[in-house]
PDB file of C-alpha atoms and ligand atoms in Angstrom:
ATOM      1  CA  MET A 370      15.848  31.137  -7.511  1.00 86.00           C
ATOM      2  CA  ILE A 371      12.333  30.745  -6.158  1.00 93.00           C
ATOM      3  CA  LYS A 372      12.183  30.168  -2.408  1.00 96.00           C
ATOM      4  CA  LEU A 373      10.174  26.962  -2.105  1.00 97.00           C
ATOM      5  CA  LYS A 374       9.822  27.496   1.637  1.00 96.00           C
ATOM      6  CA  ASN A 375       7.672  30.578   1.016  1.00 96.00           C
ATOM      7  CA  PHE A 376       4.874  28.488  -0.455  1.00 97.00           C
ATOM      8  CA  SER A 377       2.307  26.438   1.433  1.00 96.00           C
ATOM      9  CA  SER A 378       1.274  24.359  -1.571  1.00 97.00           C
ATOM     10  CA  PHE A 379       2.173  23.679  -5.202  1.00 98.00           C
ATOM     11  CA  PHE A 380      -0.149  22.971  -8.118  1.00 98.00           C
ATOM     12  CA  VAL A 381       1.723  21.816 -11.191  1.00 98.00           C
ATOM     13  CA  ALA A 382      -0.128  21.502 -14.506  1.00 98.00           C
ATOM     14  CA  ASN A 383       1.436  18.886 -16.772  1.00 98.00           C
ATOM     15  CA  TRP A 384      -0.038  19.552 -20.204  1.00 98.00           C
ATOM     16  CA  LYS A 385       1.957  16.713 -21.810  1.00 98.00           C
ATOM     17  CA  LEU A 386       1.697  16.720 -25.637  1.00 98.00           C
ATOM     18  CA  ASN A 387      -1.395  18.937 -25.669  1.00 98.00           C
ATOM     19  CA  GLY A 388      -2.273  22.533 -26.454  1.00 97.00           C
ATOM     20  CA  ASP A 389      -1.586  25.071 -29.178  1.00 97.00           C
ATOM     21  CA  PHE A 390      -1.334  28.868 -29.216  1.00 97.00           C
ATOM     22  CA  LYS A 391      -5.096  29.262 -29.360  1.00 97.00           C
ATOM     23  CA  PHE A 392      -5.544  26.949 -26.383  1.00 98.00           C
ATOM     24  CA  ILE A 393      -2.921  28.839 -24.380  1.00 97.00           C
ATOM     25  CA  ASP A 394      -4.531  32.238 -25.095  1.00 97.00           C
ATOM     26  CA  GLN A 395      -7.958  30.960 -24.120  1.00 97.00           C
ATOM     27  CA  PHE A 396      -6.651  29.214 -21.013  1.00 97.00           C
ATOM     28  CA  LEU A 397      -4.863  32.315 -19.781  1.00 96.00           C
ATOM     29  CA  ASN A 398      -7.882  34.511 -20.476  1.00 95.00           C
ATOM     30  CA  GLU A 399     -10.025  32.330 -18.294  1.00 95.00           C
ATOM     31  CA  LEU A 400      -7.483  31.439 -15.611  1.00 95.00           C
ATOM     32  CA  LYS A 401      -8.299  32.905 -12.205  1.00 94.00           C
ATOM     33  CA  MET A 402      -5.327  32.732  -9.885  1.00 94.00           C
ATOM     34  CA  PRO A 403      -5.939  31.946  -6.209  1.00 94.00           C
ATOM     35  CA  GLU A 404      -6.036  34.949  -3.882  1.00 92.00           C
ATOM     36  CA  ASP A 405      -3.734  33.153  -1.481  1.00 94.00           C
ATOM     37  CA  PRO A 406      -0.203  34.084  -2.654  1.00 93.00           C
ATOM     38  CA  SER A 407       1.285  31.137  -0.759  1.00 96.00           C
ATOM     39  CA  ARG A 408      -0.083  28.791  -3.439  1.00 97.00           C
ATOM     40  CA  CYS A 409       2.481  28.260  -6.147  1.00 97.00           C
ATOM     41  CA  ILE A 410       1.034  27.560  -9.600  1.00 98.00           C
ATOM     42  CA  VAL A 411       3.322  26.049 -12.228  1.00 98.00           C
ATOM     43  CA  ILE A 412       2.271  25.390 -15.821  1.00 98.00           C
ATOM     44  CA  CYS A 413       4.302  22.943 -17.905  1.00 98.00           C
ATOM     45  CA  PRO A 414       3.471  23.154 -21.612  1.00 98.00           C
ATOM     46  CA  MET A 415       5.338  21.322 -24.366  1.00 97.00           C
ATOM     47  CA  SER A 416       8.817  22.802 -24.909  1.00 97.00           C
ATOM     48  CA  ILE A 417       7.985  24.666 -28.084  1.00 97.00           C
ATOM     49  CA  HIS A 418       5.448  26.752 -26.104  1.00 98.00           C
ATOM     50  CA  LEU A 419       7.652  27.547 -23.091  1.00 97.00           C
ATOM     51  CA  ASP A 420       8.772  30.963 -24.248  1.00 97.00           C
ATOM     52  CA  TYR A 421       5.290  31.981 -25.424  1.00 97.00           C
ATOM     53  CA  LEU A 422       3.786  31.052 -22.071  1.00 96.00           C
ATOM     54  CA  ARG A 423       6.591  32.691 -20.125  1.00 95.00           C
ATOM     55  CA  LYS A 424       6.095  35.989 -21.939  1.00 94.00           C
ATOM     56  CA  LYS A 425       2.424  35.946 -21.015  1.00 91.00           C
ATOM     57  CA  LYS A 426       2.873  34.790 -17.482  1.00 80.00           C
ATOM     58  CA  ASN A 427       1.164  36.528 -14.652  1.00 81.00           C
ATOM     59  CA  ASN A 428       1.685  35.268 -11.095  1.00 90.00           C
ATOM     60  CA  PHE A 429       2.223  31.699 -12.188  1.00 96.00           C
ATOM     61  CA  TYR A 430       5.498  29.958 -12.964  1.00 96.00           C
ATOM     62  CA  VAL A 431       6.506  28.026 -16.055  1.00 97.00           C
ATOM     63  CA  GLY A 432       8.051  24.571 -16.139  1.00 98.00           C
ATOM     64  CA  ALA A 433       9.394  22.213 -18.795  1.00 98.00           C
ATOM     65  CA  GLN A 434       8.337  18.562 -18.975  1.00 98.00           C
ATOM     66  CA  ASN A 435      11.754  17.111 -19.676  1.00 98.00           C
ATOM     67  CA  ILE A 436      15.358  18.069 -20.373  1.00 97.00           C
ATOM     68  CA  SER A 437      18.464  16.496 -21.863  1.00 97.00           C
ATOM     69  CA  GLN A 438      20.942  14.964 -19.461  1.00 95.00           C
ATOM     70  CA  HIS A 439      23.694  16.157 -21.801  1.00 96.00           C
ATOM     71  CA  LYS A 440      25.134  19.645 -21.574  1.00 95.00           C
ATOM     72  CA  GLU A 441      25.656  20.124 -25.320  1.00 96.00           C
ATOM     73  CA  GLY A 442      26.906  18.283 -28.374  1.00 97.00           C
ATOM     74  CA  ALA A 443      25.719  15.779 -30.957  1.00 98.00           C
ATOM     75  CA  TYR A 444      22.319  14.890 -29.443  1.00 97.00           C
ATOM     76  CA  THR A 445      19.823  15.611 -32.200  1.00 97.00           C
ATOM     77  CA  GLY A 446      16.410  16.690 -30.979  1.00 96.00           C
ATOM     78  CA  GLU A 447      17.392  17.315 -27.355  1.00 97.00           C
ATOM     79  CA  ILE A 448      16.877  20.498 -25.313  1.00 97.00           C
ATOM     80  CA  SER A 449      19.655  21.712 -23.028  1.00 97.00           C
ATOM     81  CA  CYS A 450      19.382  22.961 -19.477  1.00 97.00           C
ATOM     82  CA  ASN A 451      21.282  26.026 -20.497  1.00 97.00           C
ATOM     83  CA  SER A 452      18.592  26.910 -23.038  1.00 97.00           C
ATOM     84  CA  LEU A 453      15.940  26.597 -20.304  1.00 97.00           C
ATOM     85  CA  SER A 454      17.989  28.940 -18.103  1.00 96.00           C
ATOM     86  CA  GLU A 455      18.220  31.463 -20.913  1.00 96.00           C
ATOM     87  CA  LEU A 456      14.422  31.489 -21.117  1.00 96.00           C
ATOM     88  CA  ASN A 457      14.193  31.916 -17.309  1.00 95.00           C
ATOM     89  CA  ILE A 458      12.212  28.717 -16.893  1.00 97.00           C
ATOM     90  CA  GLU A 459      11.939  27.995 -13.182  1.00 96.00           C
ATOM     91  CA  PHE A 460      10.861  24.335 -12.964  1.00 98.00           C
ATOM     92  CA  CYS A 461      11.268  21.087 -14.888  1.00 98.00           C
ATOM     93  CA  ILE A 462       9.447  17.771 -14.479  1.00 98.00           C
ATOM     94  CA  VAL A 463      11.895  14.838 -14.633  1.00 98.00           C
ATOM     95  CA  GLY A 464      11.532  11.087 -14.613  1.00 98.00           C
ATOM     96  CA  HIS A 465       7.810  11.106 -15.387  1.00 98.00           C
ATOM     97  CA  SER A 466       6.593   7.521 -15.787  1.00 97.00           C
ATOM     98  CA  GLU A 467       5.687   8.212 -19.427  1.00 98.00           C
ATOM     99  CA  ARG A 468       9.324   9.129 -20.045  1.00 98.00           C
ATOM    100  CA  ARG A 469      10.432   5.980 -18.221  1.00 97.00           C
ATOM    101  CA  GLN A 470       7.963   3.630 -19.937  1.00 96.00           C
ATOM    102  CA  ILE A 471       7.662   5.041 -23.468  1.00 97.00           C
ATOM    103  CA  PHE A 472      11.129   6.554 -23.860  1.00 97.00           C
ATOM    104  CA  SER A 473      13.020   3.965 -21.777  1.00 97.00           C
ATOM    105  CA  GLU A 474      14.512   6.438 -19.297  1.00 97.00           C
ATOM    106  CA  ILE A 475      16.177   4.783 -16.345  1.00 98.00           C
ATOM    107  CA  ASN A 476      17.130   6.086 -12.908  1.00 98.00           C
ATOM    108  CA  TYR A 477      20.660   6.771 -14.151  1.00 98.00           C
ATOM    109  CA  ASP A 478      19.324   9.190 -16.811  1.00 98.00           C
ATOM    110  CA  VAL A 479      16.969  10.842 -14.336  1.00 98.00           C
ATOM    111  CA  ASN A 480      19.872  11.382 -11.927  1.00 98.00           C
ATOM    112  CA  ALA A 481      21.963  12.997 -14.679  1.00 98.00           C
ATOM    113  CA  LYS A 482      19.054  15.325 -15.526  1.00 98.00           C
ATOM    114  CA  LEU A 483      18.620  16.341 -11.888  1.00 98.00           C
ATOM    115  CA  LEU A 484      22.341  17.120 -11.626  1.00 97.00           C
ATOM    116  CA  GLN A 485      22.105  19.429 -14.639  1.00 96.00           C
ATOM    117  CA  LEU A 486      18.974  21.166 -13.405  1.00 98.00           C
ATOM    118  CA  VAL A 487      20.273  21.769  -9.888  1.00 97.00           C
ATOM    119  CA  GLU A 488      23.495  23.126 -11.330  1.00 96.00           C
ATOM    120  CA  HIS A 489      21.450  25.573 -13.446  1.00 96.00           C
ATOM    121  CA  ASP A 490      19.174  26.673 -10.555  1.00 97.00           C
ATOM    122  CA  ILE A 491      16.098  25.165 -12.214  1.00 98.00           C
ATOM    123  CA  ILE A 492      13.901  23.266  -9.769  1.00 98.00           C
ATOM    124  CA  PRO A 493      13.433  19.615 -10.769  1.00 98.00           C
ATOM    125  CA  ILE A 494      10.080  18.023  -9.965  1.00 98.00           C
ATOM    126  CA  ILE A 495      11.264  14.435  -9.776  1.00 98.00           C
ATOM    127  CA  CYS A 496       8.542  11.825 -10.322  1.00 98.00           C
ATOM    128  CA  ILE A 497       8.662   8.473  -8.601  1.00 98.00           C
ATOM    129  CA  GLY A 498       6.005   5.778  -8.402  1.00 98.00           C
ATOM    130  CA  GLU A 499       5.227   2.092  -8.577  1.00 98.00           C
ATOM    131  CA  THR A 500       3.416   0.114 -11.279  1.00 97.00           C
ATOM    132  CA  LEU A 501       0.241  -1.827 -10.515  1.00 97.00           C
ATOM    133  CA  GLU A 502       2.173  -5.098 -10.540  1.00 97.00           C
ATOM    134  CA  GLU A 503       4.695  -3.721  -8.053  1.00 98.00           C
ATOM    135  CA  LYS A 504       1.887  -2.464  -5.833  1.00 97.00           C
ATOM    136  CA  GLU A 505       0.094  -5.823  -5.949  1.00 97.00           C
ATOM    137  CA  ASN A 506       3.318  -7.582  -5.001  1.00 98.00           C
ATOM    138  CA  GLY A 507       3.741  -5.322  -1.984  1.00 97.00           C
ATOM    139  CA  LYS A 508       6.848  -3.701  -3.500  1.00 98.00           C
ATOM    140  CA  THR A 509       5.763  -0.044  -3.415  1.00 98.00           C
ATOM    141  CA  ASN A 510       8.176   1.135  -0.730  1.00 98.00           C
ATOM    142  CA  GLU A 511      11.052  -0.895  -2.140  1.00 98.00           C
ATOM    143  CA  VAL A 512      10.563   0.631  -5.602  1.00 98.00           C
ATOM    144  CA  LEU A 513      10.256   4.150  -4.212  1.00 98.00           C
ATOM    145  CA  ALA A 514      13.368   3.734  -2.050  1.00 98.00           C
ATOM    146  CA  LYS A 515      15.392   2.606  -5.069  1.00 98.00           C
ATOM    147  CA  GLN A 516      14.126   5.509  -7.182  1.00 98.00           C
ATOM    148  CA  LEU A 517      14.913   8.005  -4.409  1.00 98.00           C
ATOM    149  CA  ASP A 518      18.387   6.535  -3.879  1.00 98.00           C
ATOM    150  CA  GLU A 519      19.303   6.318  -7.555  1.00 98.00           C
ATOM    151  CA  CYS A 520      17.654   9.465  -8.945  1.00 98.00           C
ATOM    152  CA  ILE A 521      18.245  12.172  -6.367  1.00 98.00           C
ATOM    153  CA  PRO A 522      21.821  13.507  -6.321  1.00 97.00           C
ATOM    154  CA  LYS A 523      23.696  14.770  -3.274  1.00 97.00           C
ATOM    155  CA  THR A 524      23.404  18.333  -4.581  1.00 97.00           C
ATOM    156  CA  SER A 525      19.608  18.174  -4.225  1.00 98.00           C
ATOM    157  CA  ASN A 526      18.039  19.636  -1.116  1.00 98.00           C
ATOM    158  CA  SER A 527      14.667  20.894   0.082  1.00 98.00           C
ATOM    159  CA  GLU A 528      15.343  24.330  -1.381  1.00 97.00           C
ATOM    160  CA  ASN A 529      16.219  23.263  -4.911  1.00 98.00           C
ATOM    161  CA  THR A 530      14.278  20.036  -5.566  1.00 98.00           C
ATOM    162  CA  ILE A 531      10.637  18.890  -5.365  1.00 98.00           C
ATOM    163  CA  ILE A 532       9.527  15.239  -5.225  1.00 98.00           C
ATOM    164  CA  ALA A 533       6.270  14.056  -6.843  1.00 98.00           C
ATOM    165  CA  TYR A 534       4.798  10.692  -5.905  1.00 98.00           C
ATOM    166  CA  GLU A 535       2.856   9.424  -8.908  1.00 98.00           C
ATOM    167  CA  PRO A 536       1.680   5.811  -8.788  1.00 98.00           C
ATOM    168  CA  VAL A 537       1.972   4.716 -12.430  1.00 98.00           C
ATOM    169  CA  TRP A 538      -1.371   2.895 -12.274  1.00 98.00           C
ATOM    170  CA  ALA A 539      -3.122   6.091 -11.152  1.00 98.00           C
ATOM    171  CA  ILE A 540      -1.958   8.243 -14.062  1.00 97.00           C
ATOM    172  CA  GLY A 541      -4.767   9.006 -16.480  1.00 96.00           C
ATOM    173  CA  THR A 542      -6.882   6.098 -15.214  1.00 97.00           C
ATOM    174  CA  GLY A 543      -9.298   7.785 -12.814  1.00 96.00           C
ATOM    175  CA  LEU A 544      -7.955   5.493 -10.077  1.00 96.00           C
ATOM    176  CA  THR A 545      -6.179   6.790  -6.987  1.00 96.00           C
ATOM    177  CA  PRO A 546      -4.773   5.188  -3.857  1.00 97.00           C
ATOM    178  CA  SER A 547      -6.928   5.688  -0.762  1.00 97.00           C
ATOM    179  CA  ILE A 548      -6.353   8.867   1.237  1.00 98.00           C
ATOM    180  CA  GLN A 549      -4.715   6.788   3.946  1.00 97.00           C
ATOM    181  CA  GLU A 550      -2.412   5.081   1.429  1.00 97.00           C
ATOM    182  CA  ILE A 551      -1.341   8.456   0.025  1.00 98.00           C
ATOM    183  CA  GLU A 552      -0.562   9.788   3.498  1.00 98.00           C
ATOM    184  CA  LEU A 553       1.397   6.664   4.468  1.00 98.00           C
ATOM    185  CA  THR A 554       3.397   6.600   1.246  1.00 98.00           C
ATOM    186  CA  HIS A 555       4.261  10.286   1.540  1.00 98.00           C
ATOM    187  CA  GLU A 556       5.319   9.697   5.124  1.00 98.00           C
ATOM    188  CA  PHE A 557       7.537   6.850   3.933  1.00 98.00           C
ATOM    189  CA  ILE A 558       9.169   9.103   1.304  1.00 98.00           C
ATOM    190  CA  ARG A 559       9.648  11.918   3.808  1.00 98.00           C
ATOM    191  CA  ASN A 560      11.345   9.650   6.324  1.00 97.00           C
ATOM    192  CA  HIS A 561      13.456   7.641   3.859  1.00 97.00           C
ATOM    193  CA  LYS A 562      16.994   7.561   5.273  1.00 95.00           C
ATOM    194  CA  LYS A 563      16.072  10.791   7.088  1.00 92.00           C
ATOM    195  CA  LYS A 564      16.935  12.646   3.899  1.00 94.00           C
ATOM    196  CA  PHE A 565      13.706  14.204   2.707  1.00 97.00           C
ATOM    197  CA  ASN A 566      12.184  15.555   5.863  1.00 96.00           C
ATOM    198  CA  ASP A 567      11.892  19.158   4.645  1.00 96.00           C
ATOM    199  CA  PHE A 568      11.270  18.404   0.971  1.00 98.00           C
ATOM    200  CA  LYS A 569       8.074  19.486  -0.737  1.00 98.00           C
ATOM    201  CA  ILE A 570       6.342  16.250  -1.774  1.00 98.00           C
ATOM    202  CA  LEU A 571       3.479  16.436  -4.294  1.00 98.00           C
ATOM    203  CA  TYR A 572       0.943  13.774  -5.201  1.00 98.00           C
ATOM    204  CA  GLY A 573       0.035  13.080  -8.842  1.00 98.00           C
ATOM    205  CA  GLY A 574      -2.274  10.618 -10.605  1.00 98.00           C
ATOM    206  CA  SER A 575      -5.937  11.288 -11.445  1.00 98.00           C
ATOM    207  CA  VAL A 576      -6.138  14.461  -9.358  1.00 98.00           C
ATOM    208  CA  LYS A 577      -9.352  16.335 -10.110  1.00 97.00           C
ATOM    209  CA  SER A 578     -11.477  19.004  -8.432  1.00 97.00           C
ATOM    210  CA  SER A 579     -13.492  16.389  -6.554  1.00 97.00           C
ATOM    211  CA  ASN A 580     -10.471  14.839  -4.792  1.00 97.00           C
ATOM    212  CA  SER A 581      -7.740  17.513  -4.787  1.00 97.00           C
ATOM    213  CA  ASN A 582      -8.735  19.285  -1.585  1.00 97.00           C
ATOM    214  CA  GLU A 583      -8.827  16.085   0.445  1.00 97.00           C
ATOM    215  CA  ILE A 584      -5.425  15.026  -0.916  1.00 98.00           C
ATOM    216  CA  VAL A 585      -3.602  18.347  -0.661  1.00 97.00           C
ATOM    217  CA  LYS A 586      -4.649  18.959   2.913  1.00 97.00           C
ATOM    218  CA  LEU A 587      -2.954  15.766   4.120  1.00 98.00           C
ATOM    219  CA  ILE A 588      -0.082  16.535   6.485  1.00 97.00           C
ATOM    220  CA  ASN A 589       2.608  15.013   4.288  1.00 97.00           C
ATOM    221  CA  VAL A 590       1.275  16.269   0.949  1.00 98.00           C
ATOM    222  CA  ASP A 591       2.485  19.663  -0.265  1.00 98.00           C
ATOM    223  CA  GLY A 592       0.545  19.934  -3.477  1.00 98.00           C
ATOM    224  CA  ALA A 593      -0.465  18.155  -6.648  1.00 98.00           C
ATOM    225  CA  LEU A 594       0.844  17.332 -10.105  1.00 98.00           C
ATOM    226  CA  ILE A 595      -2.144  17.441 -12.413  1.00 98.00           C
ATOM    227  CA  GLY A 596      -2.368  15.994 -15.919  1.00 98.00           C
ATOM    228  CA  GLY A 597      -5.758  15.602 -17.610  1.00 98.00           C
ATOM    229  CA  ALA A 598      -7.643  17.941 -15.275  1.00 98.00           C
ATOM    230  CA  SER A 599      -5.121  20.741 -15.873  1.00 98.00           C
ATOM    231  CA  LEU A 600      -6.272  20.999 -19.492  1.00 98.00           C
ATOM    232  CA  LYS A 601      -9.819  21.851 -18.439  1.00 98.00           C
ATOM    233  CA  ILE A 602      -9.800  25.433 -17.268  1.00 97.00           C
ATOM    234  CA  GLU A 603     -12.855  25.068 -15.014  1.00 96.00           C
ATOM    235  CA  GLU A 604     -11.442  21.987 -13.329  1.00 97.00           C
ATOM    236  CA  PHE A 605      -7.999  23.490 -12.931  1.00 98.00           C
ATOM    237  CA  THR A 606      -9.377  26.746 -11.541  1.00 97.00           C
ATOM    238  CA  LYS A 607     -11.426  24.823  -8.966  1.00 97.00           C
ATOM    239  CA  ILE A 608      -8.367  22.802  -7.960  1.00 97.00           C
ATOM    240  CA  ILE A 609      -6.114  25.824  -7.408  1.00 97.00           C
ATOM    241  CA  GLN A 610      -8.817  27.908  -5.717  1.00 94.00           C
ATOM    242  CA  ASP A 611     -10.223  25.202  -3.435  1.00 85.00           C
TER     243      ASP A 611
HETATM  244  P1  PGA B 724      -3.299  12.611 -14.656  1.00 72.66           P
HETATM  245  O1  PGA B 724      -1.730  12.730 -14.989  1.00 72.66           O
HETATM  246  O2  PGA B 724      -3.636  13.736 -13.714  1.00 72.66           O
HETATM  247  O3  PGA B 724      -3.978  12.764 -15.993  1.00 72.66           O
HETATM  248  O4  PGA B 724      -3.521  11.288 -14.040  1.00 72.66           O
HETATM  249  C1  PGA B 724      -0.814  13.093 -14.000  1.00 72.66           C
HETATM  250  C2  PGA B 724       0.565  13.125 -14.590  1.00 72.66           C
HETATM  251  O5  PGA B 724       0.840  12.368 -15.518  1.00 72.66           O
HETATM  252  O6  PGA B 724       1.432  13.902 -14.160  1.00 72.66           O
END
């Protein structure tokens, strides 16, 4: 399994339901990897493209965007952890707010997915974050604490699990918390019940080339989860090179 400790920062591209073979070929042709080998680049295409991307991979890692919480059986349309292992996929995003809001995933499901992933030596990138309403009601830390407590299993540790803080209201909106808010929230996550001190904690939500450097260099931020800007090769290259 990849040694997370060997990397200084992580840049995870979440392509969501975007891209086709032509896009992937073009993207990889134009992608310039950072010279600094301590930057870990992970690209998460839709599942049907995982194997194609993995076969073409060069210095970057490949991640899935979701996984079934069930091992096997009568679950039409699902993708098993075992099948990800067979493809040598190294990472998997779990509990993204789009999965929670559109597909009604709850903390219980996210926890079951993490258990499967950790058992299969695939690194979960577990997304947590508050909605705008929760933020406005001063509930951010309460919501994050509950998500951390209910989603992250005892088998998770800083070597096999990554946390991503993604305020729901910042995803795809162009809005971000202030730099100070990001630092304070990451500090809160890191110190929660003294459990996540050594964990890699990424920030996600409207990261682009104009704000990534300032965010990623914060003491308690270990990288970024990038949606929209990861589909634009120039933007993404600037973010990972900066
Ligand atoms: P965004 O998405 O960068 O487009 O805001 C981030 C994410 O959904 O992971």
